[in-house]
CSV table of C-alpha atoms and ligand atoms in Angstrom, one decimal:
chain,number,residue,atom,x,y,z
M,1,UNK,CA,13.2,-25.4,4.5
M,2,UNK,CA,14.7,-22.4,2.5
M,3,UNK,CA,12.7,-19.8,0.2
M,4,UNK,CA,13.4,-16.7,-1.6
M,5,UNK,CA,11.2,-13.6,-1.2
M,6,UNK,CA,11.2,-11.5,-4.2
M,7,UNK,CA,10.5,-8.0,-2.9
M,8,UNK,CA,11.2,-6.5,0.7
M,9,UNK,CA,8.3,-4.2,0.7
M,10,UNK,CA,5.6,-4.6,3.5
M,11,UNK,CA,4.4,-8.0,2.4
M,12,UNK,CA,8.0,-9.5,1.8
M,13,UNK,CA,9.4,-8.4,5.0
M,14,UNK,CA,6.4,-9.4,6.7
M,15,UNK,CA,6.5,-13.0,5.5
M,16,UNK,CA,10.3,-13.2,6.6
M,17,UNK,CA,9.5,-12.0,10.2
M,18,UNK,CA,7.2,-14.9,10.5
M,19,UNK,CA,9.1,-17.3,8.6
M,20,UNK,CA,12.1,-16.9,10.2
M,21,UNK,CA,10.6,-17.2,13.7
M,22,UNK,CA,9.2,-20.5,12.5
M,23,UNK,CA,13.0,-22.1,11.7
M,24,UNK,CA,12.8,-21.3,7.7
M,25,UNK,CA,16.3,-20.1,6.4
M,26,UNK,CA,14.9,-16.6,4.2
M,27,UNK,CA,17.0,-14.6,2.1
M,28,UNK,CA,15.0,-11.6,0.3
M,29,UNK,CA,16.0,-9.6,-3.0
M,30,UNK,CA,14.9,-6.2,-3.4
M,31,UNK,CA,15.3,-4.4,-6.7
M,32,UNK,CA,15.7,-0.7,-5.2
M,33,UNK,CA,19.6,-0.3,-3.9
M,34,UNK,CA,18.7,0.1,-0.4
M,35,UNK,CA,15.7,0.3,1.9
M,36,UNK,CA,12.9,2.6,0.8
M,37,UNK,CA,12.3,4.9,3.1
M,38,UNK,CA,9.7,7.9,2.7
M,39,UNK,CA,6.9,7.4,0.0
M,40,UNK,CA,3.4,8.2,1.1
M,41,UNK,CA,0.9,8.5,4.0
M,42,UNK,CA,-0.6,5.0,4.5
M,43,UNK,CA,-4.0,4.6,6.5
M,44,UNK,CA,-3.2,1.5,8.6
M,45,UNK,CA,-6.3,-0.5,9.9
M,46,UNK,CA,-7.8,-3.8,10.0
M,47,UNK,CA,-6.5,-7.3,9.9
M,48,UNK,CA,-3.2,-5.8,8.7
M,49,UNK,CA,-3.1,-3.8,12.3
M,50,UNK,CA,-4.1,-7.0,14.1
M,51,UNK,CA,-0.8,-8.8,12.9
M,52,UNK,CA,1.2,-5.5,13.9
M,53,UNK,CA,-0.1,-6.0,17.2
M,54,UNK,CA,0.6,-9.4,17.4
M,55,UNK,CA,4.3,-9.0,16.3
M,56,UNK,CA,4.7,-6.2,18.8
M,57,UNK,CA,4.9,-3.3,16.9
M,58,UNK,CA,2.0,-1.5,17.7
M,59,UNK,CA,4.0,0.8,20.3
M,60,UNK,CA,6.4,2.2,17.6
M,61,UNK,CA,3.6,2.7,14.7
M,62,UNK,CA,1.9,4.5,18.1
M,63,UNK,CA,5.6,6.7,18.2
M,64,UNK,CA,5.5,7.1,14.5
M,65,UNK,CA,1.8,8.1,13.4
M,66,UNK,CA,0.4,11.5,12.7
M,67,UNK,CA,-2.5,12.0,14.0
M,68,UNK,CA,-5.2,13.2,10.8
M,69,UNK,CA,-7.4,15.3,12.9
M,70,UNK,CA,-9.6,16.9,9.9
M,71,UNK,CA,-10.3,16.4,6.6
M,72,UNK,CA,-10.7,19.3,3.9
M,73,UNK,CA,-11.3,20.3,0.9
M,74,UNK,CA,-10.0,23.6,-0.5
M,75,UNK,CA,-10.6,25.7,-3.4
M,76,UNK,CA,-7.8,27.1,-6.0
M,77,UNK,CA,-7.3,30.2,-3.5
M,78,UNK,CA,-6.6,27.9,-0.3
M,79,UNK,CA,-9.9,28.6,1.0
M,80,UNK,CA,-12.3,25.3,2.8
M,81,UNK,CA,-14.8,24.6,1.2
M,82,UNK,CA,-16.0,21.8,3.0
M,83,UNK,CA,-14.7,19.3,6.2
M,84,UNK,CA,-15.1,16.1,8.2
M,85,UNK,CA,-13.8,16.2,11.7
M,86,UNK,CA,-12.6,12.9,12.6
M,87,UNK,CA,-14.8,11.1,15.1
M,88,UNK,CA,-12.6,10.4,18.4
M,89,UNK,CA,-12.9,6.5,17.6
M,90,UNK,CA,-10.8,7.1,14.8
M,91,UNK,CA,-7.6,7.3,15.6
M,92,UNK,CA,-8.5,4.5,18.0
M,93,UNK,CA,-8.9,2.3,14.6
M,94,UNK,CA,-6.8,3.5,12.7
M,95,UNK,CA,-2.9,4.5,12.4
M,96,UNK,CA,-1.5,6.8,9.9
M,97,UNK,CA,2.0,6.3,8.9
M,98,UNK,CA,4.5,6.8,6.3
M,99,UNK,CA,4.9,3.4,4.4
M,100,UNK,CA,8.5,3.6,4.9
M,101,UNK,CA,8.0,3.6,8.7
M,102,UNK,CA,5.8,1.0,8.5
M,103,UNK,CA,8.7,-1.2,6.5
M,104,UNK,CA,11.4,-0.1,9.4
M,105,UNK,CA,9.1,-1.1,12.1
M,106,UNK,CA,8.8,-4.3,10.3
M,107,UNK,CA,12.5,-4.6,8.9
M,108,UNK,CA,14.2,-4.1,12.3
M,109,UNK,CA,12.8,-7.3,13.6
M,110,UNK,CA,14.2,-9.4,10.5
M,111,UNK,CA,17.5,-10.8,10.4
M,112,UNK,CA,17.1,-12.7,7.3
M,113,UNK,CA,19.5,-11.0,4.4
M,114,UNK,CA,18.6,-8.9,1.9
M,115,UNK,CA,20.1,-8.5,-1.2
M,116,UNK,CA,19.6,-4.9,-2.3
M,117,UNK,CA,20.1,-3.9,-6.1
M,118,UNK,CA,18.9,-7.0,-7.3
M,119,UNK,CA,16.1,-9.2,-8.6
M,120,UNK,CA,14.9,-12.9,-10.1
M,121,UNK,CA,15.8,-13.4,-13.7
M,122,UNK,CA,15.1,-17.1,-14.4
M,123,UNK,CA,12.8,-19.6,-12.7
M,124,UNK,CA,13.3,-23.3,-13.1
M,125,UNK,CA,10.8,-25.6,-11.2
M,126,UNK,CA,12.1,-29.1,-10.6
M,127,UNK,CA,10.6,-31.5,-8.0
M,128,UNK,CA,9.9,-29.8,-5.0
M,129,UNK,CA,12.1,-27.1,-5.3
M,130,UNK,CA,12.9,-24.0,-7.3
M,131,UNK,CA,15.9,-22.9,-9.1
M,132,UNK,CA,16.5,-19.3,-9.3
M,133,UNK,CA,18.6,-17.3,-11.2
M,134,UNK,CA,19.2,-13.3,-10.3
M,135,UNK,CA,20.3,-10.9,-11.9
M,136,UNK,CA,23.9,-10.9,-10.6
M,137,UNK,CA,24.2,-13.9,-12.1
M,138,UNK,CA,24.2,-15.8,-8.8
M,139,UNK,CA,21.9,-19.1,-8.4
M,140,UNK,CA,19.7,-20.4,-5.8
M,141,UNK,CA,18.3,-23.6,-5.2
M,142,UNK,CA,15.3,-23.1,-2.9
M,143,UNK,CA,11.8,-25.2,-1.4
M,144,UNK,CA,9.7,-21.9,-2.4
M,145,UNK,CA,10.0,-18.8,-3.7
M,146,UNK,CA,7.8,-16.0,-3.1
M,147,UNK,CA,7.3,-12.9,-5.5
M,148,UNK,CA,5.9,-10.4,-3.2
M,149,UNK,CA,7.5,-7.3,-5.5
M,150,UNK,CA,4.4,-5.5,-6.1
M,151,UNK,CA,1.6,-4.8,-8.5
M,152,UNK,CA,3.8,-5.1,-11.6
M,153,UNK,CA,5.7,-8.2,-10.2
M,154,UNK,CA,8.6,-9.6,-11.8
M,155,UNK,CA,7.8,-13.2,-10.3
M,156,UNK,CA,4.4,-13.2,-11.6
M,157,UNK,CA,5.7,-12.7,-15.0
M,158,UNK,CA,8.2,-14.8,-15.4
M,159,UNK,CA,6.1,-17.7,-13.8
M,160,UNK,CA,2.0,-16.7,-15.0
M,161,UNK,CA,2.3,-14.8,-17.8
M,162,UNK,CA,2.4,-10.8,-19.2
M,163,UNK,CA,0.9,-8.6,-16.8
M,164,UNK,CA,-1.8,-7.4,-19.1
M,165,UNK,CA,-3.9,-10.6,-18.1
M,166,UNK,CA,-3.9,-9.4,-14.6
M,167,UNK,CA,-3.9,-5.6,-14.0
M,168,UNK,CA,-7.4,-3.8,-13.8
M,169,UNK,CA,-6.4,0.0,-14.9
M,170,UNK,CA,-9.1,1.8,-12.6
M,171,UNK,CA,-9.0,4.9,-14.9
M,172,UNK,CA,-6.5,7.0,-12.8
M,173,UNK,CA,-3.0,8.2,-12.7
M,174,UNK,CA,-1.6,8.2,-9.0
M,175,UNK,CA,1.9,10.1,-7.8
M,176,UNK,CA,2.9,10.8,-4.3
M,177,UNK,CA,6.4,12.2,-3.0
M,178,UNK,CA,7.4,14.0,0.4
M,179,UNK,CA,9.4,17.2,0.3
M,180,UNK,CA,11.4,19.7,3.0
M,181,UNK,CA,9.6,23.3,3.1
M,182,UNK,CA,8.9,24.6,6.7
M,183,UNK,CA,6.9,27.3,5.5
M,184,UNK,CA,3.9,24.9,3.6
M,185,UNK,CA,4.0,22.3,6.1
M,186,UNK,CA,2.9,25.2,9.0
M,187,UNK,CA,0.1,26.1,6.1
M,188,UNK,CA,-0.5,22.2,5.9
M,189,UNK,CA,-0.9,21.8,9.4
M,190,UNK,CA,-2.3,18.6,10.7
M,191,UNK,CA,-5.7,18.1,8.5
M,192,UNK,CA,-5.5,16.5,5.3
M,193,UNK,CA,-6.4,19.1,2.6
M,194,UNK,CA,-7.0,18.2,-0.8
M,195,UNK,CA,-7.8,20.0,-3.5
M,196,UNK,CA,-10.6,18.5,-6.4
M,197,UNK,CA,-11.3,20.3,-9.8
M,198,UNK,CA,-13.2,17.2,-11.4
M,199,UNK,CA,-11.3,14.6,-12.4
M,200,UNK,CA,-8.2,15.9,-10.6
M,201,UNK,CA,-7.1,15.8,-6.5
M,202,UNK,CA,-4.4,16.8,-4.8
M,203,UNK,CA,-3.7,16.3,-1.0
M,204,UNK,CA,-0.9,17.1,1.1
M,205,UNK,CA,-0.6,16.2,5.0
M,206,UNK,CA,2.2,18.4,7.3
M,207,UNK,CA,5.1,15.7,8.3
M,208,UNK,CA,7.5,16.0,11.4
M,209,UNK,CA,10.2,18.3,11.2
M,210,UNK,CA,9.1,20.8,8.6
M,211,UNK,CA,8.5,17.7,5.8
M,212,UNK,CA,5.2,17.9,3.9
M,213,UNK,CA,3.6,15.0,2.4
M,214,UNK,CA,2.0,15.4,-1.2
M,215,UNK,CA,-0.7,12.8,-3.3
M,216,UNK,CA,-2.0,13.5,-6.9
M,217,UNK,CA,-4.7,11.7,-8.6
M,218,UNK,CA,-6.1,12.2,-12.0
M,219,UNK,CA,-8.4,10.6,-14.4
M,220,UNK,CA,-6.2,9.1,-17.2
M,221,UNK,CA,-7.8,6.4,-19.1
M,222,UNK,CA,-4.6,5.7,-20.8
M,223,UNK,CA,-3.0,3.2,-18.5
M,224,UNK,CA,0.6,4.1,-19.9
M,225,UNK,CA,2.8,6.1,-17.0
M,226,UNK,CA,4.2,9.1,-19.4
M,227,UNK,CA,7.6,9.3,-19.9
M,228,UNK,CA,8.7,11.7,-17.6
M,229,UNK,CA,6.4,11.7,-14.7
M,230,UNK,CA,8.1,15.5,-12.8
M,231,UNK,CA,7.2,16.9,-16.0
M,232,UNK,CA,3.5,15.6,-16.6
M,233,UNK,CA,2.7,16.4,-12.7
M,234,UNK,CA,4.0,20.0,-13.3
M,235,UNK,CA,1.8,20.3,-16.7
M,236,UNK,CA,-1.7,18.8,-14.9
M,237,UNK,CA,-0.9,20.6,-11.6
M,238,UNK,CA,1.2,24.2,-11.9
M,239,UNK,CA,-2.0,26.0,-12.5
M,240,UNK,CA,-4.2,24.7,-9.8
M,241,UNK,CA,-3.4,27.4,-7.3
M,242,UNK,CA,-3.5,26.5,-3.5
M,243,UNK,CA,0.3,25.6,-2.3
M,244,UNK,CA,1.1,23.9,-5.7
M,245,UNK,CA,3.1,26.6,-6.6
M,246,UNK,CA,5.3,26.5,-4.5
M,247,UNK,CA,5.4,22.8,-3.7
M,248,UNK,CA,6.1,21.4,-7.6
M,249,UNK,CA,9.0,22.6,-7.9
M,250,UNK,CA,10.4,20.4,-5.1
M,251,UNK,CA,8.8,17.6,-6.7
M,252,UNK,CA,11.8,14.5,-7.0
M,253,UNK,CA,12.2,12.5,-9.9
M,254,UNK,CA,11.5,8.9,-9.7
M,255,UNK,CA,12.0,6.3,-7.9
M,256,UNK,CA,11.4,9.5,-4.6
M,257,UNK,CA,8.4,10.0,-7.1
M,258,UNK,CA,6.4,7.7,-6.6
M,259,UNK,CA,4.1,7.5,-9.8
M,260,UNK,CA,2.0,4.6,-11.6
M,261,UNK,CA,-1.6,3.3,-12.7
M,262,UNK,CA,-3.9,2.9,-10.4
M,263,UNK,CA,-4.2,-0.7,-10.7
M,264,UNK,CA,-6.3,-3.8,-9.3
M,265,UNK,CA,-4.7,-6.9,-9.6
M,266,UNK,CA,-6.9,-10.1,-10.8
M,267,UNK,CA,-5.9,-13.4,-10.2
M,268,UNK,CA,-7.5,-16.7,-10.3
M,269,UNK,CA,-4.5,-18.7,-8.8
M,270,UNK,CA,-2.1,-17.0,-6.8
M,271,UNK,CA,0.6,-20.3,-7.0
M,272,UNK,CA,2.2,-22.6,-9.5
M,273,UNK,CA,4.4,-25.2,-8.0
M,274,UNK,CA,6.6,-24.0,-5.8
M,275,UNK,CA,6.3,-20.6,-6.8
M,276,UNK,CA,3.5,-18.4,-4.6
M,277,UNK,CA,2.3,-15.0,-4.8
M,278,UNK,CA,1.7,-12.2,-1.7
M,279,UNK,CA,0.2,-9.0,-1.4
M,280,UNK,CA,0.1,-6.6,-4.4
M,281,UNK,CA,1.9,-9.0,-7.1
M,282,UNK,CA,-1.3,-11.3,-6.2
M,283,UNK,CA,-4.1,-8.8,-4.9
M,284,UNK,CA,-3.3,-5.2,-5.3
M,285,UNK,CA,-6.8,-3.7,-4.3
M,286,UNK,CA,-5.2,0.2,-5.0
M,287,UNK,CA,-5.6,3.2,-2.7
M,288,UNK,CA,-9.5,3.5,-3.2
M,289,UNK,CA,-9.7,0.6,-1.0
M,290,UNK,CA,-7.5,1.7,1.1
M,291,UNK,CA,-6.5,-1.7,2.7
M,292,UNK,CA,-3.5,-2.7,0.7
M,293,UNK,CA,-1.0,-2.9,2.8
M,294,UNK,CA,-3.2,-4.0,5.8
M,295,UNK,CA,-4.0,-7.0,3.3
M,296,UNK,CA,-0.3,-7.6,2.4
M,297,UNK,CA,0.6,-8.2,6.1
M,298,UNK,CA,-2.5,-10.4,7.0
M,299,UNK,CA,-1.6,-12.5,3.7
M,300,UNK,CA,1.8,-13.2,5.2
M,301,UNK,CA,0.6,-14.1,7.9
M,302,UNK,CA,-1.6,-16.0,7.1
M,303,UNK,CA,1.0,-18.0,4.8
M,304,UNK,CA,3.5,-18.7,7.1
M,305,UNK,CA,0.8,-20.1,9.5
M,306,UNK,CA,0.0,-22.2,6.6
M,307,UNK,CA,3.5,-23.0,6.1
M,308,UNK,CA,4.8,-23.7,9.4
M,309,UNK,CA,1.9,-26.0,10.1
M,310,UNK,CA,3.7,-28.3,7.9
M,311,UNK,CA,3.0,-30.9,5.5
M,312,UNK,CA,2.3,-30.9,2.1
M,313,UNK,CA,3.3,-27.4,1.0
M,314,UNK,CA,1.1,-27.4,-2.5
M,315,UNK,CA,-1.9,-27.6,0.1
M,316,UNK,CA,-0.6,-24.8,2.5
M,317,UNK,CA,-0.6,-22.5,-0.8
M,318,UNK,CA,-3.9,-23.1,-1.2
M,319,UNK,CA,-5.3,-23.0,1.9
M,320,UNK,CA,-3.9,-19.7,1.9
M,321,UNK,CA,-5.3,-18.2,-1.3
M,322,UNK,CA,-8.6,-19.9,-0.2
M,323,UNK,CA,-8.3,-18.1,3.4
M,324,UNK,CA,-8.0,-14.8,2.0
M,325,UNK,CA,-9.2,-14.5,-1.3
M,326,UNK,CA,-13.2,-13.7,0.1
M,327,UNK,CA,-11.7,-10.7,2.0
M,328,UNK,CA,-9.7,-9.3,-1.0
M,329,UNK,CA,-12.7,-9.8,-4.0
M,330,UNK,CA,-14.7,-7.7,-1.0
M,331,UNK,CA,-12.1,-5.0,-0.8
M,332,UNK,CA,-11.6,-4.7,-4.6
M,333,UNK,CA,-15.3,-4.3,-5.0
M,334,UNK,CA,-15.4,-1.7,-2.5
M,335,UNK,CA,-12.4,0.0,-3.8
M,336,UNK,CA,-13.8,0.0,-8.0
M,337,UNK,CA,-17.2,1.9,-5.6
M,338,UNK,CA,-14.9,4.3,-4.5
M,339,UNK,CA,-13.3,5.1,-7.5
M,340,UNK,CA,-15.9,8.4,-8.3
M,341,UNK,CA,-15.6,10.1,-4.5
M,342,UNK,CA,-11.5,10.3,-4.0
M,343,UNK,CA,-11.4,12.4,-7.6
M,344,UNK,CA,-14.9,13.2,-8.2
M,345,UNK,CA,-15.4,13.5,-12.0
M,346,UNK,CA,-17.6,15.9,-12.8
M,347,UNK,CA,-18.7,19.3,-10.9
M,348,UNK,CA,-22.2,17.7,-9.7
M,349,UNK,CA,-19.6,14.7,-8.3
M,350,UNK,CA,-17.9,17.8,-6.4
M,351,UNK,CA,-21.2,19.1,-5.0
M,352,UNK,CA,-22.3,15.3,-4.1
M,353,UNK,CA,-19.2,15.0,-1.9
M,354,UNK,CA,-19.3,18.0,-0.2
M,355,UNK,CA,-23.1,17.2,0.5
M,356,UNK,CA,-22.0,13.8,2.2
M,357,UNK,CA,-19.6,15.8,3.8
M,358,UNK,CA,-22.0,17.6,5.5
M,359,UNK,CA,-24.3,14.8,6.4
M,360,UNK,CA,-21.4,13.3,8.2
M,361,UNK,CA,-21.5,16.3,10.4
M,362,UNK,CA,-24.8,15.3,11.3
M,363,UNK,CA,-24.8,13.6,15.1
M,364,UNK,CA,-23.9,9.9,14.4
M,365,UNK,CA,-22.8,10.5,11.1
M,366,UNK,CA,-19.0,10.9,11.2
M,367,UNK,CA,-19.2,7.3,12.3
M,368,UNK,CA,-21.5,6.5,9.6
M,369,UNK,CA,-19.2,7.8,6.5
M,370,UNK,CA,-15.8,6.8,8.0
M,371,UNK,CA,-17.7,2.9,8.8
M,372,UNK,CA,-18.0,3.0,5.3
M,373,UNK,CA,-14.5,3.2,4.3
M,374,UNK,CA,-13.1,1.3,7.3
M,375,UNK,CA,-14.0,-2.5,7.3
M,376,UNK,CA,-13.5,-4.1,11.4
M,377,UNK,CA,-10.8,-6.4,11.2
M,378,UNK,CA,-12.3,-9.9,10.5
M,379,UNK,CA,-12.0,-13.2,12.0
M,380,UNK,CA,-9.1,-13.6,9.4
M,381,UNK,CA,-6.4,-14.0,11.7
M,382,UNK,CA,-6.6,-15.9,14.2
M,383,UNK,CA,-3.7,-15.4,17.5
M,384,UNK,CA,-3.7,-19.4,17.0
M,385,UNK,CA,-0.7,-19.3,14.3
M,386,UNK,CA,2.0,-18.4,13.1
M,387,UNK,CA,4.6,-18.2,16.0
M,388,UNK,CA,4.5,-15.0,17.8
M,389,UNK,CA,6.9,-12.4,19.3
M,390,UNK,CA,7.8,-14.3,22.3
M,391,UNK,CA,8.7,-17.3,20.5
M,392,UNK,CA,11.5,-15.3,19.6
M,393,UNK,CA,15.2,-16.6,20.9
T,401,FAD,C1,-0.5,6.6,-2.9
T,401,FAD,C2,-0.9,5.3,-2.2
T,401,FAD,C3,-1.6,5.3,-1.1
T,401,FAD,C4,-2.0,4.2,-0.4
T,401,FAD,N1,-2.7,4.2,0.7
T,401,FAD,C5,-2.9,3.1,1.4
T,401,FAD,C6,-3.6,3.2,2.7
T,401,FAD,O1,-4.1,4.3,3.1
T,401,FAD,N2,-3.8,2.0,3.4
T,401,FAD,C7,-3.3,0.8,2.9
T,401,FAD,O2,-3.5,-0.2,3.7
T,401,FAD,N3,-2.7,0.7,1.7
T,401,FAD,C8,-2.5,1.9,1.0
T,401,FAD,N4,-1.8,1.8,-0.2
T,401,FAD,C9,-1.5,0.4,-0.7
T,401,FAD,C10,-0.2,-0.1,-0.1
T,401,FAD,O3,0.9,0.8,-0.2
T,401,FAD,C11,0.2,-1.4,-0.9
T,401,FAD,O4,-0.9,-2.2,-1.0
T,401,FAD,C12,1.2,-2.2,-0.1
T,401,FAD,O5,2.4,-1.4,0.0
T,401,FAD,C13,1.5,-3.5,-0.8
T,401,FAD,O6,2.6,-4.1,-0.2
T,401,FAD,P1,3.5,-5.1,-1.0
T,401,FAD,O7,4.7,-5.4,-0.2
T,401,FAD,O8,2.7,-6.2,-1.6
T,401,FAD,O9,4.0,-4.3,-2.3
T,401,FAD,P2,5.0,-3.0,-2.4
T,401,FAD,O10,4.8,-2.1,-1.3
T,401,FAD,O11,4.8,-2.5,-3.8
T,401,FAD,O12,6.4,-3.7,-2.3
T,401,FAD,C14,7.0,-4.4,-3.3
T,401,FAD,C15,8.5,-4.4,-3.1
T,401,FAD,O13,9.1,-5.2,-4.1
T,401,FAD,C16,10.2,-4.5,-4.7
T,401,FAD,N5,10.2,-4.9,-6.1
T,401,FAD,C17,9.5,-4.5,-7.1
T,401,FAD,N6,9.8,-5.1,-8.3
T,401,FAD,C18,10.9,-5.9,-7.9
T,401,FAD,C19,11.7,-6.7,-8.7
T,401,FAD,N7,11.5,-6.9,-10.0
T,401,FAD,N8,12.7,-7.4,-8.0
T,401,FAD,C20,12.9,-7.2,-6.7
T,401,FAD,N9,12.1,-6.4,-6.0
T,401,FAD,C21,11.1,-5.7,-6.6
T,401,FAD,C22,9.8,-3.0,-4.5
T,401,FAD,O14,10.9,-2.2,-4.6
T,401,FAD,C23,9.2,-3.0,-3.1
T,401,FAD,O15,10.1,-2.9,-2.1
T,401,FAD,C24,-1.5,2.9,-0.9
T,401,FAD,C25,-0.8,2.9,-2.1
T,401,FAD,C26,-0.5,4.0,-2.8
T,401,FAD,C27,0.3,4.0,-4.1
């Protein structure tokens, strides 16, 4: 059986790892020119961390995590204002890594080809299969193709229609980007700090080798990304005070600035024929949740366990959206919650946090506030399929 993944971003190469490992012939496309490293701090946990383990790559994640010992707010003058120390259980549950090292880890265990600097152009369903068009001009003639490129997926609108039916703008704008200053990243050190003025955050997290890693939030009910993102990050941030200063004007233009909507995706089928969705293009639950690209990997495989189980392929889809679909309206609705505390709104907001911040110092309660944004890994995957790591010829 062949299929096209559209997209080699966590979900994409995830589903080719397993895929391939279960005798598919895989070929991905990937719009960027060439793999994306960098981007932003990811919290890794849950069922996405189960399948990591299962594949074998919990021992490099292990080599390439930075450990968040603290979290802390600080004012315009650098000073804290308020902290949570993480419990010791924490880093036991959770892994934070840069998403591009998440990719490698994932990527070095594919062999299937990608073809950088490309993407889908046409799709043609016929029969069982899918005829595919890309933008070199080239064709393909595949059992299933698979648009796992993201929340504003090219896939999902060529086959179901303008993204406007599907995104949930959840009120913010979001921009991330890592830069080289040796200086700020000693300052950083390894706490996240973050600054809030209501309706406004900032966070930056010290990276090996003098690299600093930067996240902005704002409320923007306009879901429209501005023109030139450098430029509106410099205009909302330069007068914040802290290390902004100094650390805007190493700010990248895009793509290494990474800036969009923050964005739920809605979607009450998640295939059409031959044609199936995965991860963000399908579910995107945004960084409130938190679980996004834990979600991406456990969708993939849970798909190619579907898939490799044989048969009718229509009912594999299905059983897949049905498998996971429970877990992902849970998350969303936990994520659209969460919404008010990353980027409080309002200076009583501000005060609210900091007084749950406290409380969380409280014996017991570190536990209690983290539980809340760190769901156990569920009885979604199960060891049973798809093929695992020592499968592997
Ligand atoms: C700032 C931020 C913080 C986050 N924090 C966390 C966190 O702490 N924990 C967590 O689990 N998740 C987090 N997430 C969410 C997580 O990053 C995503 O949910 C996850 O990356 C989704 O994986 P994906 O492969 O579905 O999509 P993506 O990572 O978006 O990958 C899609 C891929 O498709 C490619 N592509 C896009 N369009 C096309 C096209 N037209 N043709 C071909 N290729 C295309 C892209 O270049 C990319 O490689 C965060 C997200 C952001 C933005």
């Amino acid at each position: 059986m062949k299929v096209l993944i559209c997209g080699a971003g966590i979900a994409g190469l995830t589903l080719a790892w397993h895929l391939e490992r279960s005798g598919w012939e895989v070929e991905l496309v990937e719009r960027a020119p060439a793999f994306r490293d960098g981007g932003y701090l990811i919290d890794f946990y849950g069922p996405g961390y189960e399948v990591a383990e299962l594949m074998g790559l919990k021992p490099r994640l292990l080599e390439a995590r930075y450990p968040v010992t603290e979290l802390s707010y600080v004012d315009g003058g650098g000073r804290r204002t308020s902290h949570l120390t993480m419990p010791p259980d924490f880093s036991a549950k959770v892994v934070s890594v840069l998403r591009g090292d998440l990719a490698r880890a994932i990527q070095d265990g594919v062999r299937s080809p990608v073809l950088y600097g490309a993407s889908v152009e046409e799709v043609r369903q016929a029969g069982d299969g899918v005829a595919v068009r890309l933008t070199d001009g080239t064709e393909r003639h595949v059992d299933l193709l698979v648009g796992a490129d993201g929340a504003h997926s090219r896939v999902r609108g060529l086959v179901f229609g303008d993204e406007g039916r599907f995104l949930r703008h959840l009120g913010h704008h979001v921009a991330a980007y890592t830069m080289y200053d040796e200086v700020l990243s000693e300052r950083a050190g390894r706490r996240y700090e973050m600054l809030t003025v209501p309706g406004t955050m900032a966070g930056a997290y010290a990276l090996r080798e003098g690299r600093i890693a930067l996240l902005f939030l704002r409320r923007e009910p306009d879901p429209a990304v501005p023109a030139d993102p450098r430029a509106a990050l410099l205009s909302h941030y330069g007068d914040l005070g802290w290390i902004l200063p100094e650390a805007l004007p190493h700010c990248p233009e895009p793509p290494r600035l990474y800036y969009d909507q923050v964005t739920q995706v809605h979607l009450d089928e998640w295939s059409r024929g031959r044609v199936v969705l995965l991860g963000d293009a399908c579910h995107a639950v945004s960084l409130f949740a938190g679980h996004g690209a834990s979600l991406a990997m456990a969708g993939a495989w849970i798909l190619a366990g579907e898939l490799a189980a044989g048969g009718d392929v229509a009912a594999a889809l299905t059983r897949y959206q049905n498998r996971l679909q429970p877990t992902v309206t849970e998350v969303q609705r936990f994520g659209r919650r969460f919404v008010h505390w990353m980027a409080p709104s309002s200076q009583w907001r501000v005060a609210a946090r900091d007084l749950m911040l406290r409380l969380a110092k409280l014996p017991g309660g570190g536990r209690l506030f983290l539980g809340a944004l760190i769901t156990e890994g569920s009885d979604l995957i199960r060891p049973a399929r798809p093929v695992g790591r020592a499968e592997r010829g």
